[in-house]
Amino acid sequence: MDSASIQSVTFFDFLDRMRNPASLDLVRSIKSFIVSFSFYTANPENDGKKVQDFFFTMEAAIRDHPLWDGASIEEIDSAMEGLEKYVMTKLFTRTFAPLPEDVKIDQEISEKICLLQTFLRPEHLDIPAVLQNEASWLLAEKELQKINAFKAPREKLLCIMNCCRVINNLLLNASMSENVVLAGADDFLPVLIYVVIKANPPQLHSNLKFIQLYRRQTKLVSEAAYYFTNLVSAKSFIVDLNAKSLSIEEIKFEENMQAARLANKVARVEVSPTTHNIKASRAERGPGPSGRIHDNETNTSGGSSYPYMEAEAGELTVGDVERLLSLYKDVVTKYTGLCRAVRHVPVTKKVPPAPHLEGTDVMLIQPAETSTSMDSQKSFAESFARESKNN
Amino acid sequence: MGCAASVPDKSSGRSGGLNNLENGGPPDAKNLRVKLVLLGDSGVGKSCIVLRFVRGQFDPTSKVTVGASFLSQTIALQDSTTVKFEIWDTAGQERYAALAPLYYRGAAVAVIVYDITSPESFTKAQYWVKELQKHGSPDIVMALVGNKADLQDSREVPAQDGIDYAEKNGMFFIETSAKTADNINQLFQEIAKRLPRPSVPDS
């Protein structure tokens, strides 16, 4: 994308100027600011303010700096974009989802969306047929799902903007070709909410909070602020969502939610034993489906009661058959018991009696991006080196 | 990218509401930047009013951001002040009512729209007025707009009701037709005149 390549040029330019001996004073301020962060425990509100104050001070310093003598407003601005990216990449692990409660909220939202995904239809949000465009929606979802591929607040915000622009284009096109009256936000918000539910973007709450706190305040205004607010509002709608929020009968809604919970639960019970082998399986398979299990604190200790979870067909011997069969019966008994407990007959018919596969499916739905946040564990110096090379 | 991205704007970098002074750019009482939020039932024509305003102004290719729900437009006043409206549309359906505070926070202007053929939408407009009086910023400029004035034959809300209600609540009132463009520019000109002017902006 155009603006992305422009941005990498300006970031390179920023790094270049920072290597210039004349900028030693700036480099010192930046380094000491970053180091000062490690002295205190994370406190998002304070940290956000500290960072914003630092940006503010640095902007004045850069404007008066000989290296930027005679620079235009745009040049100062791109230096500031570079600074934001540099500082926030360095402080990423410290500032992104630093509190256990943030992690918990992220997980709750993501789980609720998982449930909603199983039955929510555009009609439940009264999205008119002319706006039901799977291709556009998919594009918008993809933009949103990219959000964890970036660490800089500006780039994360850009993912949101791009998602909203895709939806915007869809609405504008519909109003031109279909002769429908453009209904503005009346149409925009429902489509955005639907797209968010379909996309289930990773760490939605933490990403929004991070952008809010660390995107340069002078940049979170106007159109960017509007689209950002829309995503905040979509999140808030999803968090509070109940039968009354949708065009659906209350009984139907509860049934669907129960059924989805059940399917989830069954999946979890089935896969839980792998948590014990998580390291081994990760090493073998890379950050695959097991990443999902890792996120689930709710896993009950199934222990070694399902020892064949990791087994390959070729490794099994005839001697295993008896054990396998008894485990199978055990699983089926628990499964049907669960189904009965929720007394939901229609669903028991839908879910095939092969919970293994069902479980894996659910896991695979998870966006792969979640694993990128793990990268942040690597040293900042390394990531910085990588960035400068890439550019 | 196909969609109209906002024109790179040297004066960008001010926070919401009236353009209070931030770093970057000189203080400017002659070039105001204003966050305007649109409230009203779905179907009353909120976005049509804005589209009419935005497209009907200057050359359509000029400094305009046209989105489906966010638009900006600059107008010039007689005293050579310019006012850039950043217009935030909100979803009018009942199920999104609880989200409105996210949008009107920090707005300098609220335009509350109803449909003169729909008493329900007039009731809804009164709800928004009360909500803003309680939770909006205290110096917010509010305008009450009766739209679809071209549909005189199906009128169900007398103009006098709008006038009376607006007067009681210290608001500006106007009836518009997004269809015929009646009173659309007047609406925004009037709002611009009523904006508090930061004579000497203090940071």
Coordinates of C-alpha atoms in Angstrom, one line a residue:
Chain A
M1 CA 0.0 0.0 0.0
D2 CA 1.1 3.5 -0.8
S3 CA 1.0 5.2 2.5
A4 CA 2.8 2.2 4.1
S5 CA 5.7 2.5 1.8
I6 CA 5.9 6.2 2.3
Q7 CA 5.9 5.5 6.0
S8 CA 8.8 3.1 5.9
V9 CA 10.7 5.7 3.9
T10 CA 10.1 8.3 6.6
F11 CA 10.9 5.9 9.4
F12 CA 14.2 5.1 7.6
D13 CA 14.8 8.8 7.4
F14 CA 14.1 9.2 11.1
L15 CA 16.5 6.5 12.0
D16 CA 19.1 8.0 9.7
R17 CA 18.9 11.3 11.3
M18 CA 19.1 9.7 14.7
R19 CA 22.4 8.1 13.6
N20 CA 23.7 11.5 12.8
P21 CA 26.1 12.7 15.5
A22 CA 24.3 16.0 15.6
S23 CA 21.2 14.3 17.1
L24 CA 23.1 12.9 20.1
D25 CA 21.1 15.0 22.5
L26 CA 17.8 13.8 21.1
V27 CA 19.0 10.2 21.1
R28 CA 20.0 10.6 24.8
S29 CA 16.6 11.9 25.7
I30 CA 14.8 9.1 23.9
K31 CA 17.0 6.4 25.5
S32 CA 16.7 7.8 29.0
F33 CA 13.0 8.1 28.5
I34 CA 12.7 4.5 27.5
V35 CA 15.0 3.3 30.3
S36 CA 13.0 5.3 32.8
F37 CA 10.0 3.2 32.0
S38 CA 11.5 0.1 33.4
F39 CA 11.8 1.6 36.9
Y40 CA 8.1 1.5 37.6
T41 CA 5.3 -1.0 37.3
A42 CA 2.9 -0.7 34.5
N43 CA 0.1 1.8 35.0
P44 CA -1.7 2.4 31.7
E45 CA -3.2 5.8 32.5
N46 CA 0.0 7.2 33.9
D47 CA 2.1 5.6 31.2
G48 CA -0.1 7.0 28.5
K49 CA 0.3 10.5 29.9
K50 CA 4.0 10.2 30.3
V51 CA 4.4 9.1 26.7
Q52 CA 2.1 11.9 25.4
D53 CA 4.1 14.5 27.4
F54 CA 7.3 13.1 26.0
F55 CA 6.0 13.3 22.4
F56 CA 5.0 16.9 23.1
T57 CA 8.4 17.8 24.5
M58 CA 10.2 16.1 21.7
E59 CA 8.2 17.8 19.1
A60 CA 9.3 21.2 20.4
A61 CA 12.9 19.9 20.7
I62 CA 12.9 18.6 17.1
R63 CA 11.3 21.8 15.8
D64 CA 14.2 23.8 17.3
H65 CA 16.9 21.3 16.4
P66 CA 19.6 22.3 13.9
L67 CA 19.1 19.0 12.0
W68 CA 15.5 20.1 11.2
D69 CA 16.4 23.7 10.5
G70 CA 13.9 25.1 8.0
A71 CA 11.9 21.9 8.0
S72 CA 8.3 22.0 6.9
I73 CA 5.4 21.1 9.1
E74 CA 5.2 17.8 7.2
E75 CA 8.8 17.0 7.8
I76 CA 8.5 17.6 11.5
D77 CA 5.4 15.5 11.5
S78 CA 7.1 12.6 9.8
A79 CA 9.9 12.8 12.3
M80 CA 7.3 12.6 15.1
E81 CA 5.7 9.6 13.4
G82 CA 9.1 8.0 13.4
L83 CA 9.6 8.8 17.0
E84 CA 6.2 7.3 17.9
K85 CA 7.0 4.1 16.1
Y86 CA 10.5 3.8 17.6
V87 CA 9.4 4.5 21.2
M88 CA 6.3 2.4 21.1
T89 CA 8.1 -0.5 19.5
K90 CA 10.7 -0.4 22.3
L91 CA 8.0 -0.1 25.0
F92 CA 5.6 -2.5 23.4
T93 CA 5.7 -5.4 25.8
R94 CA 5.5 -3.0 28.7
T95 CA 2.6 -1.0 27.4
F96 CA 0.4 -3.4 25.4
A97 CA -2.1 -5.3 27.4
P98 CA 0.1 -5.0 30.5
L99 CA -2.6 -5.8 33.1
P100 CA -4.2 -9.2 33.8
E101 CA -7.6 -7.5 33.6
D102 CA -7.0 -6.4 30.1
V103 CA -6.0 -9.9 29.1
K104 CA -9.2 -11.1 30.7
I105 CA -11.4 -8.6 28.9
D106 CA -9.8 -9.5 25.6
Q107 CA -10.5 -13.1 26.2
E108 CA -14.1 -12.5 27.3
I109 CA -14.8 -10.5 24.2
S110 CA -13.2 -13.0 21.9
E111 CA -15.2 -15.8 23.5
K112 CA -18.4 -14.0 23.2
I113 CA -17.7 -13.3 19.6
C114 CA -17.0 -17.0 19.0
L115 CA -20.4 -17.8 20.4
L116 CA -22.1 -15.1 18.3
Q117 CA -20.3 -16.3 15.1
T118 CA -22.2 -19.6 15.3
F119 CA -25.6 -18.1 14.6
L120 CA -25.5 -14.4 13.9
R121 CA -27.0 -13.3 10.6
P122 CA -26.9 -9.9 8.9
E123 CA -30.7 -9.9 9.3
H124 CA -30.3 -9.8 13.1
L125 CA -28.8 -6.4 12.7
D126 CA -31.3 -5.4 10.0
I127 CA -28.6 -5.0 7.5
P128 CA -30.3 -4.4 4.1
A129 CA -29.8 -6.9 1.4
V130 CA -28.0 -4.4 -0.9
L131 CA -25.2 -4.1 1.7
Q132 CA -24.8 -7.8 2.1
N133 CA -21.6 -8.2 0.1
E134 CA -19.5 -11.0 1.3
A135 CA -16.5 -10.0 -0.8
S136 CA -16.4 -6.5 0.7
W137 CA -17.0 -7.8 4.2
L138 CA -14.2 -10.3 3.9
L139 CA -11.8 -7.5 2.8
A140 CA -12.8 -5.4 5.7
E141 CA -12.4 -8.3 8.1
K142 CA -8.9 -9.0 6.7
E143 CA -7.9 -5.4 7.4
L144 CA -9.0 -5.6 10.9
Q145 CA -7.3 -8.9 11.5
K146 CA -4.0 -7.4 10.5
I147 CA -4.0 -5.3 13.6
N148 CA -1.5 -7.4 15.6
A149 CA 1.0 -7.5 12.8
F150 CA 2.0 -4.0 13.9
K151 CA 3.3 -2.5 17.1
A152 CA 3.2 1.2 16.3
P153 CA -0.1 2.8 17.3
R154 CA -0.3 4.7 14.0
E155 CA -0.1 1.4 12.0
K156 CA -2.7 -0.3 14.2
L157 CA -5.0 2.7 13.7
L158 CA -4.4 2.4 10.0
C159 CA -5.8 -1.1 10.1
I160 CA -9.0 0.2 11.6
M161 CA -9.2 3.1 9.1
N162 CA -8.7 0.7 6.2
C163 CA -11.4 -1.6 7.5
C164 CA -13.8 1.3 7.8
R165 CA -12.9 2.6 4.3
V166 CA -13.7 -0.7 2.8
I167 CA -17.2 -0.5 4.4
N168 CA -17.5 3.1 3.4
N169 CA -16.8 2.2 -0.2
L170 CA -19.4 -0.5 -0.1
L171 CA -22.0 2.0 1.2
L172 CA -21.1 4.6 -1.4
N173 CA -21.1 2.1 -4.2
A174 CA -24.4 0.7 -3.1
S175 CA -25.9 4.2 -3.0
M176 CA -24.7 4.9 -6.6
S177 CA -25.5 1.7 -8.3
E178 CA -28.6 0.5 -6.5
N179 CA -30.4 3.7 -6.3
V180 CA -30.7 3.4 -2.5
V181 CA -30.5 6.5 -0.4
L182 CA -27.3 6.7 1.5
A183 CA -28.2 6.3 5.1
G184 CA -24.9 7.2 6.7
A185 CA -24.2 5.9 10.1
D186 CA -27.6 4.1 10.2
D187 CA -26.0 1.7 7.7
F188 CA -22.3 2.0 8.5
L189 CA -22.4 1.0 12.2
P190 CA -24.4 -2.3 11.8
V191 CA -22.1 -3.4 9.0
L192 CA -19.0 -2.6 11.1
I193 CA -20.4 -4.5 14.0
Y194 CA -21.1 -7.5 11.8
V195 CA -17.6 -7.3 10.3
V196 CA -16.1 -7.2 13.8
I197 CA -18.0 -10.2 14.8
K198 CA -17.0 -12.1 11.7
A199 CA -13.4 -11.0 12.0
N200 CA -13.0 -11.5 15.8
P201 CA -9.9 -9.3 15.7
P202 CA -7.2 -10.4 18.2
Q203 CA -7.1 -8.5 21.5
L204 CA -9.7 -6.0 20.5
H205 CA -10.0 -4.3 23.8
S206 CA -6.2 -4.0 24.3
N207 CA -5.6 -2.8 20.8
L208 CA -8.2 0.0 21.2
K209 CA -6.8 0.9 24.6
F210 CA -3.3 1.0 23.3
I211 CA -4.2 3.3 20.4
Q212 CA -6.2 5.6 22.6
L213 CA -3.3 5.9 25.1
Y214 CA -0.3 6.0 22.8
R215 CA -1.3 7.3 19.4
R216 CA -0.1 10.9 19.3
Q217 CA -3.0 12.9 20.6
T218 CA -2.8 15.5 17.9
K219 CA -3.3 12.7 15.3
L220 CA -6.3 11.0 16.9
V221 CA -8.7 13.6 15.7
S222 CA -11.1 14.2 12.8
E223 CA -11.7 11.3 10.5
A224 CA -9.3 9.0 12.3
A225 CA -11.0 9.8 15.6
Y226 CA -14.4 9.1 14.0
Y227 CA -13.6 5.7 12.8
F228 CA -11.8 4.8 15.9
T229 CA -14.9 5.8 17.9
N230 CA -17.0 3.6 15.7
L231 CA -14.8 0.6 16.5
V232 CA -14.9 1.5 20.2
S233 CA -18.7 1.7 19.9
A234 CA -18.9 -1.7 18.0
K235 CA -16.9 -3.2 20.8
S236 CA -19.1 -1.7 23.5
F237 CA -22.2 -3.0 21.6
I238 CA -20.8 -6.5 21.5
V239 CA -19.8 -6.5 25.1
D240 CA -23.4 -5.5 26.2
L241 CA -25.1 -7.5 23.5
N242 CA -28.1 -9.5 24.5
A243 CA -31.3 -10.7 22.9
K244 CA -32.8 -7.1 23.0
S245 CA -29.9 -5.8 21.0
L246 CA -30.8 -7.9 18.0
S247 CA -33.8 -8.6 15.8
I248 CA -34.2 -12.1 17.2
E249 CA -36.6 -13.7 19.6
E250 CA -35.3 -13.9 23.1
I251 CA -35.8 -17.6 23.4
K252 CA -34.1 -18.2 20.1
F253 CA -31.1 -16.1 21.1
E254 CA -30.7 -17.9 24.4
E255 CA -31.0 -21.3 22.7
N256 CA -28.3 -20.3 20.2
M257 CA -26.0 -19.0 22.8
Q258 CA -26.4 -22.1 24.9
A259 CA -25.8 -24.3 22.0
A260 CA -22.7 -22.4 21.1
R261 CA -21.4 -22.6 24.6
L262 CA -22.0 -26.3 24.6
A263 CA -20.1 -26.8 21.4
N264 CA -17.2 -24.7 22.8
K265 CA -17.2 -26.6 26.1
V266 CA -17.1 -30.0 24.4
A267 CA -14.3 -28.8 22.2
R268 CA -12.4 -27.6 25.3
V269 CA -12.9 -30.8 27.3
E270 CA -11.6 -32.7 24.4
V271 CA -8.4 -30.7 23.8
S272 CA -7.5 -29.9 27.3
P273 CA -5.0 -32.7 27.9
T274 CA -2.7 -31.2 25.4
T275 CA -2.0 -28.2 27.7
H276 CA 0.3 -30.5 29.5
N277 CA 2.2 -31.3 26.4
I278 CA 2.0 -27.8 25.2
K279 CA 5.7 -27.2 24.9
A280 CA 6.4 -30.4 23.2
S281 CA 3.6 -30.0 20.7
R282 CA 4.6 -26.4 20.0
A283 CA 8.1 -27.4 19.3
E284 CA 6.9 -30.1 16.9
R285 CA 4.2 -28.2 15.1
G286 CA 5.0 -24.6 15.6
P287 CA 2.5 -22.1 16.8
G288 CA -0.5 -24.0 15.5
P289 CA -3.8 -24.7 17.0
S290 CA -2.4 -25.3 20.4
G291 CA -2.0 -21.5 20.8
R292 CA -5.7 -21.4 21.4
I293 CA -5.5 -23.8 24.3
H294 CA -2.7 -21.8 25.7
D295 CA -5.0 -18.8 26.0
N296 CA -7.6 -20.7 27.8
E297 CA -7.1 -20.5 31.5
T298 CA -10.4 -22.3 32.0
N299 CA -9.0 -25.6 30.9
T300 CA -9.7 -28.1 33.5
S301 CA -7.0 -30.6 34.2
G302 CA -8.0 -33.6 32.1
G303 CA -4.5 -34.9 32.8
S304 CA -3.3 -37.9 31.1
S305 CA -6.8 -39.4 30.8
Y306 CA -6.7 -38.9 27.0
P307 CA -3.2 -40.0 26.2
Y308 CA -3.8 -40.4 22.4
M309 CA -4.4 -36.8 21.6
E310 CA -1.0 -36.3 20.3
A311 CA -0.6 -39.8 18.8
E312 CA -0.3 -40.5 15.1
A313 CA -2.2 -43.4 13.5
G314 CA 1.0 -45.2 12.6
E315 CA 2.2 -45.3 16.2
L316 CA -0.8 -47.2 17.5
T317 CA -0.6 -50.9 18.1
V318 CA -3.3 -53.5 18.4
G319 CA -2.8 -53.4 22.1
D320 CA -4.0 -49.8 22.2
V321 CA -7.4 -50.7 20.8
E322 CA -9.0 -51.8 24.1
R323 CA -7.8 -48.6 25.9
L324 CA -8.8 -46.5 22.9
L325 CA -12.3 -48.0 22.8
S326 CA -12.9 -47.4 26.5
L327 CA -11.7 -43.8 26.3
Y328 CA -14.0 -43.3 23.3
K329 CA -16.9 -44.6 25.3
D330 CA -15.9 -42.4 28.2
V331 CA -15.8 -39.3 25.9
V332 CA -19.1 -40.1 24.3
T333 CA -20.8 -40.6 27.7
K334 CA -19.5 -37.3 29.0
Y335 CA -20.5 -35.6 25.8
T336 CA -24.0 -36.9 25.8
G337 CA -24.2 -36.1 29.5
L338 CA -23.3 -32.5 28.8
C339 CA -25.8 -32.2 26.0
R340 CA -28.5 -33.5 28.2
A341 CA -27.5 -31.1 30.9
V342 CA -28.2 -28.2 28.6
R343 CA -31.3 -29.9 27.3
H344 CA -30.7 -28.7 23.8
V345 CA -31.9 -31.4 21.4
P346 CA -31.5 -29.7 18.0
V347 CA -27.9 -29.1 18.6
T348 CA -27.0 -32.5 19.7
K349 CA -28.2 -33.6 16.3
K350 CA -26.0 -31.0 14.5
V351 CA -22.8 -31.8 16.3
P352 CA -21.2 -34.9 14.8
P353 CA -20.2 -37.5 17.3
A354 CA -16.5 -37.0 16.5
P355 CA -15.6 -34.4 19.0
H356 CA -11.9 -34.7 18.2
L357 CA -12.4 -33.1 14.8
E358 CA -15.0 -30.7 16.1
G359 CA -12.5 -29.5 18.6
T360 CA -9.7 -29.0 16.1
D361 CA -12.0 -27.0 13.9
V362 CA -12.9 -24.6 16.6
M363 CA -9.2 -24.1 17.3
L364 CA -8.3 -23.4 13.8
I365 CA -10.8 -20.6 13.5
Q366 CA -8.5 -18.5 15.7
P367 CA -6.7 -15.8 13.8
A368 CA -3.1 -16.7 13.3
E369 CA -2.1 -13.2 14.2
T370 CA -2.4 -13.8 17.9
S371 CA 1.0 -15.4 17.8
T372 CA 2.7 -12.3 16.5
S373 CA 2.2 -10.6 19.9
M374 CA 4.5 -13.3 21.3
D375 CA 7.3 -11.9 19.1
S376 CA 7.3 -8.9 21.3
Q377 CA 9.1 -11.1 23.8
K378 CA 12.2 -10.8 21.7
S379 CA 14.6 -8.1 22.6
F380 CA 13.7 -4.7 21.4
A381 CA 17.2 -4.2 20.1
E382 CA 16.6 -7.1 17.9
S383 CA 13.3 -5.9 16.6
F384 CA 14.8 -2.5 16.0
A385 CA 17.7 -4.0 14.1
R386 CA 15.2 -5.9 12.0
E387 CA 13.2 -2.9 11.3
S388 CA 16.1 -0.8 10.2
K389 CA 17.3 -3.6 7.9
N390 CA 13.9 -4.0 6.4
N391 CA 13.7 -0.4 5.5
Chain B
M1 CA -7.2 3.9 -2.5
G2 CA -10.6 4.6 -4.0
C3 CA -12.2 6.2 -1.1
A4 CA -11.8 9.9 -0.5
A5 CA -9.2 10.2 2.2
S6 CA -9.1 13.5 3.9
V7 CA -7.0 16.0 2.2
P8 CA -3.6 16.4 4.0
D9 CA -4.3 19.3 6.2
K10 CA -1.7 21.6 7.7
S11 CA -4.0 22.7 10.3
S12 CA -4.8 19.1 11.5
G13 CA -3.6 18.3 15.0
R14 CA -6.2 19.9 17.1
S15 CA -8.4 18.0 19.5
G16 CA -12.1 17.7 19.2
G17 CA -14.6 20.5 19.8
L18 CA -13.6 23.9 18.9
N19 CA -10.0 24.1 17.8
N20 CA -8.3 24.7 21.0
L21 CA -4.7 25.3 20.8
E22 CA -2.4 22.4 20.7
N23 CA 1.2 22.1 19.6
G24 CA 1.7 22.6 15.9
G25 CA 0.4 25.5 14.0
P26 CA -0.3 29.0 15.2
P27 CA -3.4 29.8 17.2
D28 CA -6.1 30.8 14.9
A29 CA -9.4 32.5 15.7
K30 CA -10.1 33.1 12.1
N31 CA -10.1 29.5 11.0
L32 CA -12.3 27.4 13.3
R33 CA -12.4 23.7 13.3
V34 CA -15.6 22.3 14.8
K35 CA -16.8 18.9 15.7
L36 CA -20.5 18.6 14.9
V37 CA -22.5 15.5 15.9
L38 CA -25.8 14.5 14.2
L39 CA -28.5 12.9 16.3
G40 CA -31.9 11.7 15.4
D41 CA -34.0 8.7 14.6
S42 CA -33.1 6.5 11.7
G43 CA -34.8 7.5 8.5
V44 CA -35.2 11.2 9.3
G45 CA -32.6 12.1 6.7
K46 CA -29.6 13.1 8.9
S47 CA -27.1 12.0 6.3
C48 CA -29.1 13.5 3.4
I49 CA -28.9 16.9 5.0
V50 CA -25.1 16.6 5.3
L51 CA -24.6 15.3 1.9
R52 CA -26.7 18.1 0.5
F53 CA -24.6 20.6 2.5
V54 CA -21.2 19.0 1.5
R55 CA -21.9 18.4 -2.2
G56 CA -23.9 21.6 -2.7
Q57 CA -21.2 24.0 -1.4
F58 CA -18.2 24.5 -3.6
D59 CA -16.8 22.5 -6.4
P60 CA -17.4 18.9 -5.4
T61 CA -13.7 18.1 -5.9
S62 CA -12.6 20.7 -3.5
K63 CA -11.4 20.2 0.1
V64 CA -14.1 17.8 1.0
T65 CA -14.1 14.5 2.8
V66 CA -17.0 12.4 1.6
G67 CA -17.5 9.3 3.5
A68 CA -20.7 7.5 4.2
S69 CA -20.9 8.7 7.7
F70 CA -18.0 11.1 8.3
L71 CA -17.9 14.3 6.3
S72 CA -16.1 17.6 6.5
Q73 CA -16.8 20.9 4.9
T74 CA -15.5 24.4 5.2
I75 CA -17.6 27.4 4.9
A76 CA -16.6 31.1 4.8
L77 CA -18.5 33.7 6.8
Q78 CA -18.9 37.3 6.0
D79 CA -16.4 38.4 8.5
S80 CA -13.8 36.4 6.6
T81 CA -13.7 33.7 9.3
T82 CA -13.7 30.1 7.9
V83 CA -15.4 27.3 9.8
K84 CA -14.4 23.7 9.1
F85 CA -17.2 21.4 10.1
E86 CA -16.2 17.9 10.9
I87 CA -19.5 16.1 10.9
W88 CA -20.0 12.9 12.9
D89 CA -23.1 11.0 12.0
T90 CA -24.6 8.6 14.5
A91 CA -26.7 5.5 14.0
G92 CA -30.3 6.4 14.8
Q93 CA -31.7 3.0 15.6
E94 CA -32.9 2.5 19.1
R95 CA -30.4 -0.4 19.7
Y96 CA -27.5 2.0 19.4
A97 CA -28.9 4.7 21.6
A98 CA -26.6 3.8 24.5
L99 CA -23.5 4.4 22.3
A100 CA -24.3 8.0 21.6
P101 CA -22.1 9.5 24.4
L102 CA -19.0 8.1 22.7
Y103 CA -19.9 10.3 19.7
Y104 CA -21.1 13.5 21.3
R105 CA -18.2 13.7 23.8
G106 CA -16.2 16.8 23.0
A107 CA -18.6 18.0 20.2
A108 CA -19.0 21.8 19.9
V109 CA -22.2 21.5 18.0
A110 CA -25.1 19.0 18.1
V111 CA -27.7 19.0 15.3
I112 CA -30.8 17.1 16.3
V113 CA -33.0 16.1 13.4
Y114 CA -36.5 14.9 13.2
D115 CA -38.9 14.3 10.4
I116 CA -41.9 16.6 10.2
T117 CA -44.1 13.7 9.1
S118 CA -43.3 11.6 12.1
P119 CA -44.3 12.6 15.6
E120 CA -42.3 9.7 17.0
S121 CA -39.1 11.2 15.6
F122 CA -40.0 14.5 17.2
T123 CA -40.4 12.7 20.6
K124 CA -37.0 11.1 20.0
A125 CA -35.5 14.5 19.2
Q126 CA -36.7 15.8 22.5
Y127 CA -35.1 12.8 24.2
W128 CA -31.7 13.7 22.6
V129 CA -32.1 17.3 23.7
K130 CA -32.6 16.2 27.3
E131 CA -29.7 13.8 27.1
L132 CA -27.4 16.4 25.8
Q133 CA -28.5 18.9 28.5
K134 CA -27.6 16.3 31.1
H135 CA -24.4 14.8 29.6
G136 CA -23.2 17.0 26.8
S137 CA -20.5 19.7 27.2
P138 CA -22.2 22.7 28.9
D139 CA -21.4 25.2 26.1
I140 CA -22.5 22.9 23.2
V141 CA -24.4 24.7 20.5
M142 CA -27.6 22.8 19.7
A143 CA -29.8 23.1 16.7
L144 CA -33.2 21.5 16.3
V145 CA -34.0 20.6 12.7
G146 CA -37.4 19.5 11.2
N147 CA -36.5 17.8 8.0
K148 CA -38.6 16.7 5.0
A149 CA -40.3 20.1 4.9
D150 CA -41.1 19.4 1.2
L151 CA -43.7 16.9 2.4
Q152 CA -46.2 19.5 3.6
D153 CA -49.2 17.3 2.8
S154 CA -48.1 14.6 5.2
R155 CA -46.9 17.0 7.9
E156 CA -47.8 15.8 11.4
V157 CA -45.5 18.0 13.5
P158 CA -46.6 21.6 13.3
A159 CA -43.8 24.1 12.8
Q160 CA -44.9 25.9 15.9
D161 CA -44.3 22.9 18.1
G162 CA -40.7 22.9 16.9
I163 CA -40.3 26.6 17.4
D164 CA -41.8 26.4 20.9
Y165 CA -39.7 23.5 22.0
A166 CA -36.5 25.1 20.7
E167 CA -37.2 28.4 22.3
K168 CA -37.9 26.8 25.7
N169 CA -34.5 25.0 25.5
G170 CA -32.5 27.9 24.1
M171 CA -31.8 26.2 20.8
F172 CA -31.7 27.3 17.2
F173 CA -34.6 26.0 15.1
I174 CA -35.1 25.5 11.4
E175 CA -37.1 23.4 9.0
T176 CA -35.1 22.0 6.0
S177 CA -35.6 19.9 3.0
A178 CA -32.6 17.8 2.0
K179 CA -34.5 16.9 -1.1
T180 CA -35.0 20.5 -2.4
A181 CA -31.9 21.9 -0.5
D182 CA -34.2 24.4 1.2
N183 CA -32.6 26.0 4.2
I184 CA -29.6 23.6 4.2
N185 CA -26.9 26.2 3.9
Q186 CA -28.8 28.5 6.2
L187 CA -28.7 25.8 8.9
F188 CA -24.9 25.7 8.8
Q189 CA -24.4 29.4 8.4
E190 CA -26.6 30.0 11.5
I191 CA -24.6 27.4 13.5
A192 CA -21.4 29.0 12.4
K193 CA -22.6 32.4 13.6
R194 CA -23.5 31.0 17.0
L195 CA -20.2 29.4 17.7
P196 CA -18.3 30.9 20.6
R197 CA -15.2 32.6 19.2
P198 CA -12.0 32.1 21.0
S199 CA -10.8 35.7 20.8
V200 CA -7.4 35.0 22.4
P201 CA -6.9 31.2 22.5
D202 CA -5.3 30.2 25.7
S203 CA -3.7 26.8 25.9

